[in-house]
CSV table of C-alpha atoms in Angstrom, one decimal:
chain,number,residue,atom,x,y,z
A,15,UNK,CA,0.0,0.0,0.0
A,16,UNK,CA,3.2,2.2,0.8
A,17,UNK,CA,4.5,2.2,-2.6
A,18,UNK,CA,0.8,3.0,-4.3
A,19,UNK,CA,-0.3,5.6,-2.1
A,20,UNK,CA,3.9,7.0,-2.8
A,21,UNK,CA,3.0,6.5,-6.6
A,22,UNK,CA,-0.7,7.7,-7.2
A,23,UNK,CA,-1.5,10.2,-4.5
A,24,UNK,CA,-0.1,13.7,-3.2
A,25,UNK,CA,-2.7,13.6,-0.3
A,26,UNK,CA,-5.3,11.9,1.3
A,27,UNK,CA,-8.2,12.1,4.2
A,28,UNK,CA,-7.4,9.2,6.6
A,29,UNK,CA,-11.4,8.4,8.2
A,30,UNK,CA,-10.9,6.6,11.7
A,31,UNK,CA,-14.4,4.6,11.7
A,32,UNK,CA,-15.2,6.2,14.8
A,33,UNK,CA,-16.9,9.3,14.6
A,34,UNK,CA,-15.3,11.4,11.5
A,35,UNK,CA,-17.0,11.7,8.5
A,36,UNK,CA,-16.6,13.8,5.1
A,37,UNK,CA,-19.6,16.1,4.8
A,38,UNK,CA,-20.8,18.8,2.0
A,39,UNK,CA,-23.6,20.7,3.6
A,40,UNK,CA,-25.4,21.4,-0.2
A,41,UNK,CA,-25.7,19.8,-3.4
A,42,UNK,CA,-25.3,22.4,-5.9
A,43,UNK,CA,-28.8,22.5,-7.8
A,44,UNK,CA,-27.6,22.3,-11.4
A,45,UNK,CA,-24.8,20.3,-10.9
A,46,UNK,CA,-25.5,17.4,-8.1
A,47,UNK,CA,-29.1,18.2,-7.4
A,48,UNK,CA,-30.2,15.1,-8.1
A,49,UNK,CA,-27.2,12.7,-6.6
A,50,UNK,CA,-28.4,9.8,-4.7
A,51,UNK,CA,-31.8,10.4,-5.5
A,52,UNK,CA,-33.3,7.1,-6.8
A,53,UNK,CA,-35.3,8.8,-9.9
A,54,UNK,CA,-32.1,10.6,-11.3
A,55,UNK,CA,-28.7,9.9,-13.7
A,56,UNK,CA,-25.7,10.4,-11.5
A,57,UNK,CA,-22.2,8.6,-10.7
A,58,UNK,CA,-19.8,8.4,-8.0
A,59,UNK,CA,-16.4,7.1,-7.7
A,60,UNK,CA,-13.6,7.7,-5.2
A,61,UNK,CA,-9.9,6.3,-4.6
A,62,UNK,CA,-9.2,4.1,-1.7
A,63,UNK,CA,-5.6,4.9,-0.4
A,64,UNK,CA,-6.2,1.9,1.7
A,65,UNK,CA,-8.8,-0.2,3.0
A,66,UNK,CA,-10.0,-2.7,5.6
A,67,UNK,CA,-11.1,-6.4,4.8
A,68,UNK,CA,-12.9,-8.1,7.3
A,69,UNK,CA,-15.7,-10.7,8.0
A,70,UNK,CA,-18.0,-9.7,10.6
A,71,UNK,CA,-20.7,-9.1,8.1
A,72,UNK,CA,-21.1,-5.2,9.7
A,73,UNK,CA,-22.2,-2.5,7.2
A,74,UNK,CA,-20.0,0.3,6.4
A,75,UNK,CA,-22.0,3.6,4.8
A,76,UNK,CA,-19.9,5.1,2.3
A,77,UNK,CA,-22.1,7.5,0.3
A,78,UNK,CA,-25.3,9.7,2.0
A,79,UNK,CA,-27.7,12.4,1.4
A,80,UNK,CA,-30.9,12.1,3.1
A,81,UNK,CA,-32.5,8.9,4.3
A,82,UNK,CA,-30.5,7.5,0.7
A,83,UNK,CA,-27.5,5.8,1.3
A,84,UNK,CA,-24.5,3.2,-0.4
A,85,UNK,CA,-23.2,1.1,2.0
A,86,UNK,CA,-20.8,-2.3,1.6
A,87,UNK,CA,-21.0,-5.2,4.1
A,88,UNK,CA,-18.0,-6.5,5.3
A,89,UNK,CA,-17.6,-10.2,4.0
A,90,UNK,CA,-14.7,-11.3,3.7
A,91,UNK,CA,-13.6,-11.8,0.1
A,92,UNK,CA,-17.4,-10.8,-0.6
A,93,UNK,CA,-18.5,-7.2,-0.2
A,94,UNK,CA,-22.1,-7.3,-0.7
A,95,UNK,CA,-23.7,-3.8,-2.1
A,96,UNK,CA,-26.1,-2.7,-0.3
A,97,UNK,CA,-28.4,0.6,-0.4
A,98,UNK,CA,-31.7,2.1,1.7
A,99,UNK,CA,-34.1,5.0,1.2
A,100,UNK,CA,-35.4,4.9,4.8
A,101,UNK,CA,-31.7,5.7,6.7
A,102,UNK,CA,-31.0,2.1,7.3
A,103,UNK,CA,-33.9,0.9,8.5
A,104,UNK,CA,-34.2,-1.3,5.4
A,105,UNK,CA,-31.1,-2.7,3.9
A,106,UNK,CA,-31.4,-4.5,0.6
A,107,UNK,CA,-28.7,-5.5,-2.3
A,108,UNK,CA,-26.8,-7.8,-3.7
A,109,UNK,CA,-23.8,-9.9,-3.1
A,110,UNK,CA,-20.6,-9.6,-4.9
A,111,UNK,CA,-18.0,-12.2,-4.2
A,112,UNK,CA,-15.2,-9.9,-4.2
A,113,UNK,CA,-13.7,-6.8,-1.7
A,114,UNK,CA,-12.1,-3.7,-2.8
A,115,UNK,CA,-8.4,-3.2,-2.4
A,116,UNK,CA,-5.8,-0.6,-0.9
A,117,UNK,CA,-5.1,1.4,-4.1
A,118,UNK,CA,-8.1,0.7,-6.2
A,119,UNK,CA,-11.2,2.7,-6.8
A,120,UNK,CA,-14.8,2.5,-6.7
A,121,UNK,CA,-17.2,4.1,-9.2
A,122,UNK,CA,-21.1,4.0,-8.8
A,123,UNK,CA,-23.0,4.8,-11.9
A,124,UNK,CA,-26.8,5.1,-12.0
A,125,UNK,CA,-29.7,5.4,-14.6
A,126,UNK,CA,-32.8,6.2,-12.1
A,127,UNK,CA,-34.5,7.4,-15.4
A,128,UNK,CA,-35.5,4.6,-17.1
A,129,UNK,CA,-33.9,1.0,-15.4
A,130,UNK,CA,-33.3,2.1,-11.9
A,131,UNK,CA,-30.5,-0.2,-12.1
A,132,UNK,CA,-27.1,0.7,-10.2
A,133,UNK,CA,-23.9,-0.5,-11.7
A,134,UNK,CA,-20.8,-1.1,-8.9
A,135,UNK,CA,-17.3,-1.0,-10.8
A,136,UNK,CA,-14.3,-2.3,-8.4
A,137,UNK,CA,-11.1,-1.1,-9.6
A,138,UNK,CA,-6.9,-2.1,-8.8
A,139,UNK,CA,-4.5,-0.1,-8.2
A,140,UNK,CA,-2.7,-1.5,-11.8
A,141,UNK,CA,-5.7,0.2,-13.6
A,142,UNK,CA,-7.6,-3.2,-14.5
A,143,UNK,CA,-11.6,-2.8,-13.5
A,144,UNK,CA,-14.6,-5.0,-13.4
A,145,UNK,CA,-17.8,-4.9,-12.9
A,146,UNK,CA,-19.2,-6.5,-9.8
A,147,UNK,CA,-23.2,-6.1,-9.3
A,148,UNK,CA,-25.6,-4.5,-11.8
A,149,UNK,CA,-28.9,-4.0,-8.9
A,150,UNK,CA,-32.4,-3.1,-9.9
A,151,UNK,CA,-33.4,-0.3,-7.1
A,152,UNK,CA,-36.9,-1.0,-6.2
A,153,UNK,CA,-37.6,1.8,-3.7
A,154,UNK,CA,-40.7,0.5,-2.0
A,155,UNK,CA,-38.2,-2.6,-1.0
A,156,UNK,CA,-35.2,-0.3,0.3
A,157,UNK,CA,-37.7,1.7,2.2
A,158,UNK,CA,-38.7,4.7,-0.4
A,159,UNK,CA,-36.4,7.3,-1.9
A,160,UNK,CA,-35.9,10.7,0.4
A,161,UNK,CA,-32.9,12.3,-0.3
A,162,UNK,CA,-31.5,15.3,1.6
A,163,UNK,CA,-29.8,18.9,0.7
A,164,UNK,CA,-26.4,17.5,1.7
A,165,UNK,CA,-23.9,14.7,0.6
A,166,UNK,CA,-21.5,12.7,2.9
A,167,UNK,CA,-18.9,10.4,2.5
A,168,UNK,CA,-18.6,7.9,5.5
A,169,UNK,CA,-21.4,8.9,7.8
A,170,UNK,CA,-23.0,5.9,9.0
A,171,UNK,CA,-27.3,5.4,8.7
A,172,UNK,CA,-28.9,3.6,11.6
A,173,UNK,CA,-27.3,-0.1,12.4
A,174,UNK,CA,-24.0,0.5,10.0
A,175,UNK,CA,-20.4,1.6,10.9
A,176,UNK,CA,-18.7,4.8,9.9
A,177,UNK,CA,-15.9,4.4,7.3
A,178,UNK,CA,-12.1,3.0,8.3
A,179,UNK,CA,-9.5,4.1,5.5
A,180,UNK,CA,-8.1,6.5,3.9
A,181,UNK,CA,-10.0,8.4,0.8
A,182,UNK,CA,-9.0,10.4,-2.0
A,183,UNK,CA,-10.1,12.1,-5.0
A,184,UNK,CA,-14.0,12.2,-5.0
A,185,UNK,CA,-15.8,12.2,-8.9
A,186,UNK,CA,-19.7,12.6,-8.9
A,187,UNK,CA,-21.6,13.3,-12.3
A,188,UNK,CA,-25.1,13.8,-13.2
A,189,UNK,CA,-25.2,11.2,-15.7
A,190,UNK,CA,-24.7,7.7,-16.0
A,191,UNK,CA,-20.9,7.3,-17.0
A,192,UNK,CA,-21.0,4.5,-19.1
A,193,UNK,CA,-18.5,3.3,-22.4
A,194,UNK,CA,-14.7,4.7,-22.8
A,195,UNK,CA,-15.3,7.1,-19.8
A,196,UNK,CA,-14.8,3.7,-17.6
A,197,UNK,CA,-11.8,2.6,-18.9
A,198,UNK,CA,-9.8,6.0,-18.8
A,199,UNK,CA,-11.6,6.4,-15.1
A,200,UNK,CA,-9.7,3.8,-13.6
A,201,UNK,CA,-6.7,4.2,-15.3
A,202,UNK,CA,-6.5,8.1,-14.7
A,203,UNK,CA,-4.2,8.9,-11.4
A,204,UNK,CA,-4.0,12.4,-10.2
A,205,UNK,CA,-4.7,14.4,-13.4
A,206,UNK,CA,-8.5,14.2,-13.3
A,207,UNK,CA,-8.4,17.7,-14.8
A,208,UNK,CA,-6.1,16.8,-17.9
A,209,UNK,CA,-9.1,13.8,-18.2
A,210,UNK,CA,-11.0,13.5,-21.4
A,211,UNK,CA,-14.0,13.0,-18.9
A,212,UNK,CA,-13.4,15.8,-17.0
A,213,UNK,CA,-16.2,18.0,-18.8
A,214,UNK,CA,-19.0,15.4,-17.9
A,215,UNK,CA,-17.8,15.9,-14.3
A,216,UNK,CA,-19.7,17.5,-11.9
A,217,UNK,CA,-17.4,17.0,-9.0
A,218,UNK,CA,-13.6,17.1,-8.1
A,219,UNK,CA,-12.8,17.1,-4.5
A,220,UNK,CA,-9.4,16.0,-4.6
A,221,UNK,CA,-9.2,15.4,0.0
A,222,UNK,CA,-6.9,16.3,2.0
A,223,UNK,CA,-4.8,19.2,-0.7
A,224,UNK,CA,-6.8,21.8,1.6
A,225,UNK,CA,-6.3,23.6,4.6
A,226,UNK,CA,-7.9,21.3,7.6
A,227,UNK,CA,-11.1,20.7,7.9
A,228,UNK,CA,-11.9,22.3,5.1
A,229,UNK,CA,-12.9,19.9,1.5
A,230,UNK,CA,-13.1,21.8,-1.5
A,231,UNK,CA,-14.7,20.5,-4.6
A,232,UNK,CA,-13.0,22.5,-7.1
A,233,UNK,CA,-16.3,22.1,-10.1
A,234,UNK,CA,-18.3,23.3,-7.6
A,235,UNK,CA,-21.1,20.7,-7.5
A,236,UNK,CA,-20.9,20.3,-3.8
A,237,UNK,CA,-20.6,23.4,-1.5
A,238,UNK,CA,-19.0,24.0,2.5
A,239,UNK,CA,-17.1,20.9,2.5
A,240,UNK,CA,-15.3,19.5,5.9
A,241,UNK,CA,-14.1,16.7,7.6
A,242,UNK,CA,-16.7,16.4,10.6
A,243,UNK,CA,-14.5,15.3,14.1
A,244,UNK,CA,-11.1,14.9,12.8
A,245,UNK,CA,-7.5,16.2,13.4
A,246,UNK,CA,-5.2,17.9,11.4
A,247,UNK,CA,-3.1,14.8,11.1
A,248,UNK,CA,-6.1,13.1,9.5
A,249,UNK,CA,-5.4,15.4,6.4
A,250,UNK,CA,-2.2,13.2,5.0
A,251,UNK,CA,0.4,14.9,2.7
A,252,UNK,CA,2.4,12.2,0.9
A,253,UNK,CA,5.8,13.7,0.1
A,254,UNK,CA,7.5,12.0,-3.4
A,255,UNK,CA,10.6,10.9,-3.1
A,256,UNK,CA,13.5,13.4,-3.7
A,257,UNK,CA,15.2,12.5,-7.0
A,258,UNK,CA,18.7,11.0,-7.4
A,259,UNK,CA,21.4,13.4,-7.6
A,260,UNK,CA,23.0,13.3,-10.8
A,261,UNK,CA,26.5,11.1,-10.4
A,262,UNK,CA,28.4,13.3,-12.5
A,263,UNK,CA,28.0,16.6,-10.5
A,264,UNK,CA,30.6,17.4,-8.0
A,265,UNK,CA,29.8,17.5,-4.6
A,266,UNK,CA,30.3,20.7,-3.6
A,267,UNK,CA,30.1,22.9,0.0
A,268,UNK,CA,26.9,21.9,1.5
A,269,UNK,CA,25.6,19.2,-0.5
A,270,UNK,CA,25.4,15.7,1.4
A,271,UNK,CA,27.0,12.8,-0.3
A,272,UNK,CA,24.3,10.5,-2.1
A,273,UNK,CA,25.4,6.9,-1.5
């Protein structure tokens, strides 16, 4: 995990699973407006610097606005999807057979249009992708659809956990990313703005590249970001490597000896 988080990320929000928790107090209208709202187009896909595999079969909320949430449940080598519409009171999805890895990335895309179906892509830190459940969101089984004014990343709904790991590089659109987007979204490290998807974006929040607490998306789409009961040392600055000096220059006066 060292040497991914040392190749692919300049910073990161580190989330304890105790009581901190990523929150954006407004979904801008035209932008996000209608993300995690069962009757809308929208995606969502983050990088996990690192993250926790365990059995206990405990939820863990990742994405919510509202009483609409995201959550995975801790299975071993199967993370089930799961999502709600009532807060966690009901809890319905699908199994998946496989967890998410330090490194990798996770991108939700949904067409609550027309299928209602949501699409979970689970990515490795080489770039490779696949994906994992394609669920039909029926929203008088998940307990309705009532989503809120704000978005957060981690906050747990009513019997779930908050989120353990660290986080980086938030992506939301209003639209169903679908096609060549997918491939270049997981294989994409740091320059999301250099992206040939970044124009269907609606969100950038790189984490942690801002002063603490504050979470800046810079598109906009998601207003008065902060990390909710953290620390300063929760926003994590990953230094690169200094280069090589170059063998055939002299050492000269101050300069330390590379051996």
């Amino acid at each position: 995990v060292a040497e991914v988080v040392a190749q692919s990320v300049n910073s990161y929000i580190a989330l304890d699973g105790s009581n901190d928790y990523i929150d954006f107090s407004t979904k801008e209208g035209s932008k996000n407006g209608g993300l995690l709202d069962w009757d809308a187009d929208w995606s969502i896909g983050i990088n996990l610097v690192n993250f926790e595999v365990k059995g206990d079969g405990q939820y863990i909320t990742l994405f919510k606005s509202g009483d609409n949430a995201i959550m995975l449940r801790r299975g071993g080598s199967n993370y089930g999807l799961y999502v709600t519409g009532n807060n966690g009171a009901t809890k319905i999805g699908a199994n998946t057979w496989y967890a998410p890895e330090g490194g990798g990335k996770l991108l939700f895309t949904y067409d609550g249009s027309t299928n209602k179906r949501l699409a979970y892509y689970i990515g490795k830190a080489d770039g490779t992708w696949n994906q994992r459940a394609n669920y039909l969101v029926n929203t008088t089984n998940i307990g309705g659809n009532n989503p809120g004014l704000e978005f957060c990343i981690g906050k747990p709904v009513s019997n779930s956990l908050y989120y353990h790991g660290g986080l980086n590089n938030l992506i939301t659109a209003d639209e169903k990313l679908a096609g060549p987007i997918l491939n270049a979204y997981f294989q994409v490290v740091e320059t999301y703005d250099a992206a040939e998807f970044y124009g269907d974006l609606s969100t950038w929040a790189k984490l942690g590249e801002d002063p603490f607490p504050t979470v800046v998306d810079t598109l906009g789409g998601l207003l008065s970001g902060e990390l909710i009961n953290g620390n300063e040392a929760d926003f994590v600055v990953i230094e690169p490597p200094a280069p090589a000096p170059d063998p055939a220059e002299p050492v000269i006066g101050t300069k330390i000896a590379y051996t």
